[in-house]
Coordinates of N, CA and C in Angstrom, one line a residue:
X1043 N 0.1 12.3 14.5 CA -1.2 11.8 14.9 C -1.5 10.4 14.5
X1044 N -0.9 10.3 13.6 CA -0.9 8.6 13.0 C 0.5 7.9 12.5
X1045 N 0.5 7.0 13.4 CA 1.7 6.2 12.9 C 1.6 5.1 12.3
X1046 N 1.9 4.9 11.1 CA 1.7 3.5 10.2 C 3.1 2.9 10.5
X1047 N 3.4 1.5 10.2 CA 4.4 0.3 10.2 C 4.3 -0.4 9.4
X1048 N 4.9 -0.3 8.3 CA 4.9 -1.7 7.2 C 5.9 -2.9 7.8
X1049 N 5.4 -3.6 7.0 CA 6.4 -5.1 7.6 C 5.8 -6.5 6.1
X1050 N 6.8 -7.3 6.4 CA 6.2 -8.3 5.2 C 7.3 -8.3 4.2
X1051 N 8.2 -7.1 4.4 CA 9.2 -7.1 2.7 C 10.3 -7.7 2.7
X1052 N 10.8 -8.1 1.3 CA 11.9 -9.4 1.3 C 12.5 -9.8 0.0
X1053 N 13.6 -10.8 -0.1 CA 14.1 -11.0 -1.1 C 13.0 -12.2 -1.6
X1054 N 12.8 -11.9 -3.3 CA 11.8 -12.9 -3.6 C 12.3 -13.1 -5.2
X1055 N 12.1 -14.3 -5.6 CA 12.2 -14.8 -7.1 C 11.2 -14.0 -8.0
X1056 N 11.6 -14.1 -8.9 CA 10.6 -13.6 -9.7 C 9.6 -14.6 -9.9
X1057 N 8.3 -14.1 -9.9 CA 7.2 -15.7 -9.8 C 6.8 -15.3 -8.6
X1058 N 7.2 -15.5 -7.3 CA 6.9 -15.3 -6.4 C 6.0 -14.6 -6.0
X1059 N 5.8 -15.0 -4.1 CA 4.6 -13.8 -3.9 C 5.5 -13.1 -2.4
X1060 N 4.7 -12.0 -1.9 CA 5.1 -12.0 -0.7 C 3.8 -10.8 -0.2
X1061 N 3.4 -10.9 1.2 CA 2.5 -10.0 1.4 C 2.7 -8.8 2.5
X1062 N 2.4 -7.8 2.2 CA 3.0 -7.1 2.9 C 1.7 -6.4 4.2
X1063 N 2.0 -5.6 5.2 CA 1.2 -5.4 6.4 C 1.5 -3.8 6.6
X1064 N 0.6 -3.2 7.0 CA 0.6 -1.9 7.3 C -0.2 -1.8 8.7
X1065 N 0.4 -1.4 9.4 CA -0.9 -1.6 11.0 C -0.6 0.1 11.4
X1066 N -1.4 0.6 11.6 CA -1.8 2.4 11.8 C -2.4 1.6 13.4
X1067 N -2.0 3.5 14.2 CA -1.8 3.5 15.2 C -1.6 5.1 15.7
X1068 N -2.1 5.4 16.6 CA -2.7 6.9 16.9 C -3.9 6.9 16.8
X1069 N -4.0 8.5 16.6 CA -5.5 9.1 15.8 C -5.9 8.6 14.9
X1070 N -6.7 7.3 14.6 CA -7.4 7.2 13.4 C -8.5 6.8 13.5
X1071 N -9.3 6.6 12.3 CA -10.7 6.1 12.5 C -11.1 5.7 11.3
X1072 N -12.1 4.7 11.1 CA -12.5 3.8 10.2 C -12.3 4.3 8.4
X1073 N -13.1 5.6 8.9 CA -13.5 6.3 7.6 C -12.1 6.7 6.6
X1074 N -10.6 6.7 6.8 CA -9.8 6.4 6.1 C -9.6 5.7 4.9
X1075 N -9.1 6.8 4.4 CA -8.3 6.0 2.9 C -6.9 5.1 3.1
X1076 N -6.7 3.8 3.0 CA -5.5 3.8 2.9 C -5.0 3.4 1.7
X1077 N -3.4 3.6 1.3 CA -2.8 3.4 0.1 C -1.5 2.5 0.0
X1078 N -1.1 2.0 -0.9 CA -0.1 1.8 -0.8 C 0.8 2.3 -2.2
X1079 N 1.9 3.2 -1.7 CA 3.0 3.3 -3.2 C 4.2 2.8 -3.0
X1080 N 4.9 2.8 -4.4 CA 6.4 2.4 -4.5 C 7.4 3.3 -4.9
X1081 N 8.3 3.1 -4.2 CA 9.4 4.0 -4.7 C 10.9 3.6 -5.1
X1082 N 11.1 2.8 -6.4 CA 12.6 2.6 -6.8 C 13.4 4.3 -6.8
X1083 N 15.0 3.5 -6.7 CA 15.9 4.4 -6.7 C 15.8 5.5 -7.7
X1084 N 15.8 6.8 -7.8 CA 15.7 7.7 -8.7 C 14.5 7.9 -9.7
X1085 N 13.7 7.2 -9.0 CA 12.4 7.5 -9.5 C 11.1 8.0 -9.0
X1086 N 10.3 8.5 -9.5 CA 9.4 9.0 -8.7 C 8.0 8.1 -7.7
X1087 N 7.7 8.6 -6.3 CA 6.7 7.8 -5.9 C 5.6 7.0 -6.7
X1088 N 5.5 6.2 -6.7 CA 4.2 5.9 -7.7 C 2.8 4.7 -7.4
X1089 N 2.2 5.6 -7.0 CA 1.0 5.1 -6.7 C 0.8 3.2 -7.3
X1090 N 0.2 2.5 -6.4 CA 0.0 1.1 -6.4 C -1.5 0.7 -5.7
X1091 N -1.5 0.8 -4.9 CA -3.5 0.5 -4.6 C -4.1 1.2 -3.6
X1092 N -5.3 1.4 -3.7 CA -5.7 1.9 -2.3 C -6.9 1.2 -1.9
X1093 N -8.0 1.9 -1.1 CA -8.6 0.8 -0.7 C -9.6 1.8 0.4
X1094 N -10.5 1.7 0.0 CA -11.6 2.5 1.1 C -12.1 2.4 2.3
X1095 N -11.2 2.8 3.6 CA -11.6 2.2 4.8 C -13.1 1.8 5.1
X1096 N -13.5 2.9 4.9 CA -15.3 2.8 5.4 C -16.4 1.9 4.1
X1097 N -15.1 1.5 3.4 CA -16.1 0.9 2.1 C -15.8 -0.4 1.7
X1098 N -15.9 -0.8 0.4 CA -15.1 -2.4 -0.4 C -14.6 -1.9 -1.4
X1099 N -14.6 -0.2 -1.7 CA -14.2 0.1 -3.1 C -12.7 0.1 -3.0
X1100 N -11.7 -0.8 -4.1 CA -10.5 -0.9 -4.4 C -10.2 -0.2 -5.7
X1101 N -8.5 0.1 -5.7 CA -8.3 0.9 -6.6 C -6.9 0.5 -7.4
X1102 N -6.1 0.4 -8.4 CA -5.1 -0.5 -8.8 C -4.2 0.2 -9.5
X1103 N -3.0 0.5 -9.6 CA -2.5 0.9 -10.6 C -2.7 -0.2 -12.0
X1104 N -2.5 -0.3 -13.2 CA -2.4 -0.9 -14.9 C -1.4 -1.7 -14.1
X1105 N -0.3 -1.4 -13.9 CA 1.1 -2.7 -13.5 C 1.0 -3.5 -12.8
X1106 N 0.2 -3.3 -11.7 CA 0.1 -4.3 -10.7 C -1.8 -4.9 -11.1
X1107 N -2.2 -4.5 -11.7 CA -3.9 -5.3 -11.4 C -3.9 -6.3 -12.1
X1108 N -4.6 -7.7 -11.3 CA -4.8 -8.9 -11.7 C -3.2 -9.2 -10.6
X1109 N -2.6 -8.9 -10.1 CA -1.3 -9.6 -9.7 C -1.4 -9.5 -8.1
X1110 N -1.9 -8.2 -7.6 CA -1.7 -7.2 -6.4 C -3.2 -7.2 -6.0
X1111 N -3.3 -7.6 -4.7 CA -4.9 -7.6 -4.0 C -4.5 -6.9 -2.8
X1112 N -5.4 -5.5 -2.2 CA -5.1 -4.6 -1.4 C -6.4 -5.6 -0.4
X1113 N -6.4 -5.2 0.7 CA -7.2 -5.6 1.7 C -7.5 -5.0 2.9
X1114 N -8.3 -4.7 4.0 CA -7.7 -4.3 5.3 C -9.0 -4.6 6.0
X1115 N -8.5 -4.5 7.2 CA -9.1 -5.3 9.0 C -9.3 -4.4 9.3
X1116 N -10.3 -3.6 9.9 CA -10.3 -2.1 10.1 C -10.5 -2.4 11.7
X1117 N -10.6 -3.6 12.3 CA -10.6 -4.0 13.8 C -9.3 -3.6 13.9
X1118 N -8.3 -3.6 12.8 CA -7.0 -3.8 13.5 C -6.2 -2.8 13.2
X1119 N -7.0 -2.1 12.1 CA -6.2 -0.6 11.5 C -5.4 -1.4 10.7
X1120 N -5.6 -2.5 9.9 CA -4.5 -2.6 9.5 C -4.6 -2.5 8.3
X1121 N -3.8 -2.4 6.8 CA -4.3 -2.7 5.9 C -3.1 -3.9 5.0
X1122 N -3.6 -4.7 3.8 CA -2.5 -5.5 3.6 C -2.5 -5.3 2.0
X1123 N -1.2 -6.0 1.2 CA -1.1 -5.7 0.3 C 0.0 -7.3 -0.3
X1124 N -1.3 -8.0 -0.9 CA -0.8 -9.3 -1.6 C -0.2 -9.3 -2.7
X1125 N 0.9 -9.5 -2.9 CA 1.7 -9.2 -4.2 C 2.1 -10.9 -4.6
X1126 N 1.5 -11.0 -5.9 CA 1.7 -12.4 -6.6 C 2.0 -12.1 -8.2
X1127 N 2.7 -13.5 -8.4 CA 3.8 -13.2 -9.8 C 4.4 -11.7 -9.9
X1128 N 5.3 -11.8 -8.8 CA 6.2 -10.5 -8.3 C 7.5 -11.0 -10.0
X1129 N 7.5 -9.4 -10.2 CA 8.6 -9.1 -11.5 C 9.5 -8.2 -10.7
X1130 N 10.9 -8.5 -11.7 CA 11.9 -7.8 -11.1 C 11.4 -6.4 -10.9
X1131 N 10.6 -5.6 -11.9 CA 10.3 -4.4 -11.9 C 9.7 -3.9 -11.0
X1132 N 9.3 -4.7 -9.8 CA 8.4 -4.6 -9.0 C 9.6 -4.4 -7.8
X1133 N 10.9 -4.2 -7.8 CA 11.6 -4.3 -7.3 C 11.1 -2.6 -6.7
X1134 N 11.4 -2.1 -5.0 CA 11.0 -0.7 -4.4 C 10.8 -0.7 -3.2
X1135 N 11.0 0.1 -2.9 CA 10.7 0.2 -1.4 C 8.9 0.3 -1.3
X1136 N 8.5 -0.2 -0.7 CA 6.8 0.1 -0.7 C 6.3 0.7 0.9
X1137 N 5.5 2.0 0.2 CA 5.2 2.9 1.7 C 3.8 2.5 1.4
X1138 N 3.1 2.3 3.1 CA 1.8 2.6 3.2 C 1.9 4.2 3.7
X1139 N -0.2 4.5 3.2 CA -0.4 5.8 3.4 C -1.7 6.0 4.2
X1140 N -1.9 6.9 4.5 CA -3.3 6.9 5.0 C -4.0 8.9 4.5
X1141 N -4.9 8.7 3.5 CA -5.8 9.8 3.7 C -7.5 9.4 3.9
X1142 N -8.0 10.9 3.4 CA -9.4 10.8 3.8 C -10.5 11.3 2.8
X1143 N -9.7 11.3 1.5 CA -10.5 11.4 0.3 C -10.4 9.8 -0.6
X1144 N -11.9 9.8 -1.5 CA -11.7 8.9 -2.5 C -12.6 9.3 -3.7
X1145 N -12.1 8.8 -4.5 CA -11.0 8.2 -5.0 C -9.2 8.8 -4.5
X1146 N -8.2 8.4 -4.3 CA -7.3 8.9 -3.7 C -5.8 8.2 -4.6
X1147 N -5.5 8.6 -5.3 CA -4.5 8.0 -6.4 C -2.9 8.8 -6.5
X1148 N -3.0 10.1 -5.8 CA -2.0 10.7 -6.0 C -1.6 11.1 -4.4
X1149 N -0.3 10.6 -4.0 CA 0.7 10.9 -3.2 C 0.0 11.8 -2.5
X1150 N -0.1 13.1 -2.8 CA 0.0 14.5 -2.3 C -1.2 14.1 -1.2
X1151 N -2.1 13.8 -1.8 CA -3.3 13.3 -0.8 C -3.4 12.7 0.5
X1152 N -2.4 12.5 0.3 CA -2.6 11.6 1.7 C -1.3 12.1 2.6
X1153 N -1.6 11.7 4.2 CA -1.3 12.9 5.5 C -0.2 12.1 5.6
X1154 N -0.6 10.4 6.2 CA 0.9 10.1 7.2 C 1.3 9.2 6.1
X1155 N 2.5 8.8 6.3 CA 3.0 7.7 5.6 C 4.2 6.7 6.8
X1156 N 4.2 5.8 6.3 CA 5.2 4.8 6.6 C 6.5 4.5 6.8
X1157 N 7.5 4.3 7.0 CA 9.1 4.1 6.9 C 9.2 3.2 5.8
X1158 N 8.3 3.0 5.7 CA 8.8 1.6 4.0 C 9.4 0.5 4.1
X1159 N 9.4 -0.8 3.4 CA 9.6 -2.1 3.3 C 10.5 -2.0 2.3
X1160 N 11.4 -2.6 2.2 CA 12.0 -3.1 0.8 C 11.5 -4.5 0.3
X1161 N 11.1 -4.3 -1.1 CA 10.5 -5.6 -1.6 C 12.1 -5.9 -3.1
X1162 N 12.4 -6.7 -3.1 CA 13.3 -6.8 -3.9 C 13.0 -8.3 -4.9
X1163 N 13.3 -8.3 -6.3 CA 12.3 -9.3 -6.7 C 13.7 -9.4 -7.4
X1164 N 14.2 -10.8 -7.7 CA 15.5 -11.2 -8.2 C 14.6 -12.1 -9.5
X1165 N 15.8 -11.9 -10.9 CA 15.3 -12.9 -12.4 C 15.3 -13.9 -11.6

């Protein structure tokens, strides 16, 4: 019903920024939650920001706040995800998501998701 597209991910220094794009497409409509999580190799999904379609209320994981500014265009379904003073730890594939509850912080919650970006963050 909903197809999301990330795009934006890349090899980056540590220091660096790079931002990333999620544009949904199908069935959707304003009132969405969207999210964005990460997933390194052998580790579990883990939630990174969300962001309240029909609102301004933003949401942060501790690791990324003050660094990571979530955003979205809701003319364009899109949502974005600004990542500054990127750390190697920050290294993961990053999925956008889309549900329709908030606060919305855990995976399970949300319906479609993304193919994922690789963001790779080199010392």
């Amino acid at each position: 019903q909903v197809q999301l597209v990330e795009s934006g991910g890349g090899l980056v220094q540590a220091g660096g920024s790079l931002r990333l794009s999620c544009a949904a497409s199908g069935r959707t409509f304003s009132s969405y939650t969207m999210g964005w999580f990460r997933q390194a190799p052998g580790k579990e999904r883990d939630f990174v920001a969300a962001i309240n379609w029909s609102g301004r209320n933003t949401y942060y994981a501790d690791s990324v706040k003050g660094r990571f500014t979530i955003s979205r265009d809701n003319a364009k379904n899109t949502v974005y995800l600004q990542m500054n003073s990127l750390k190697p730890e920050d290294t993961a594939v990053y999925y956008c998501a889309t549900g329709r509850t908030w606060p919305a912080v855990v995976a399970g919650t949300y319906d479609y998701w993304g193919q994922g970006t690789q963001v790779t963050v080199s010392s």
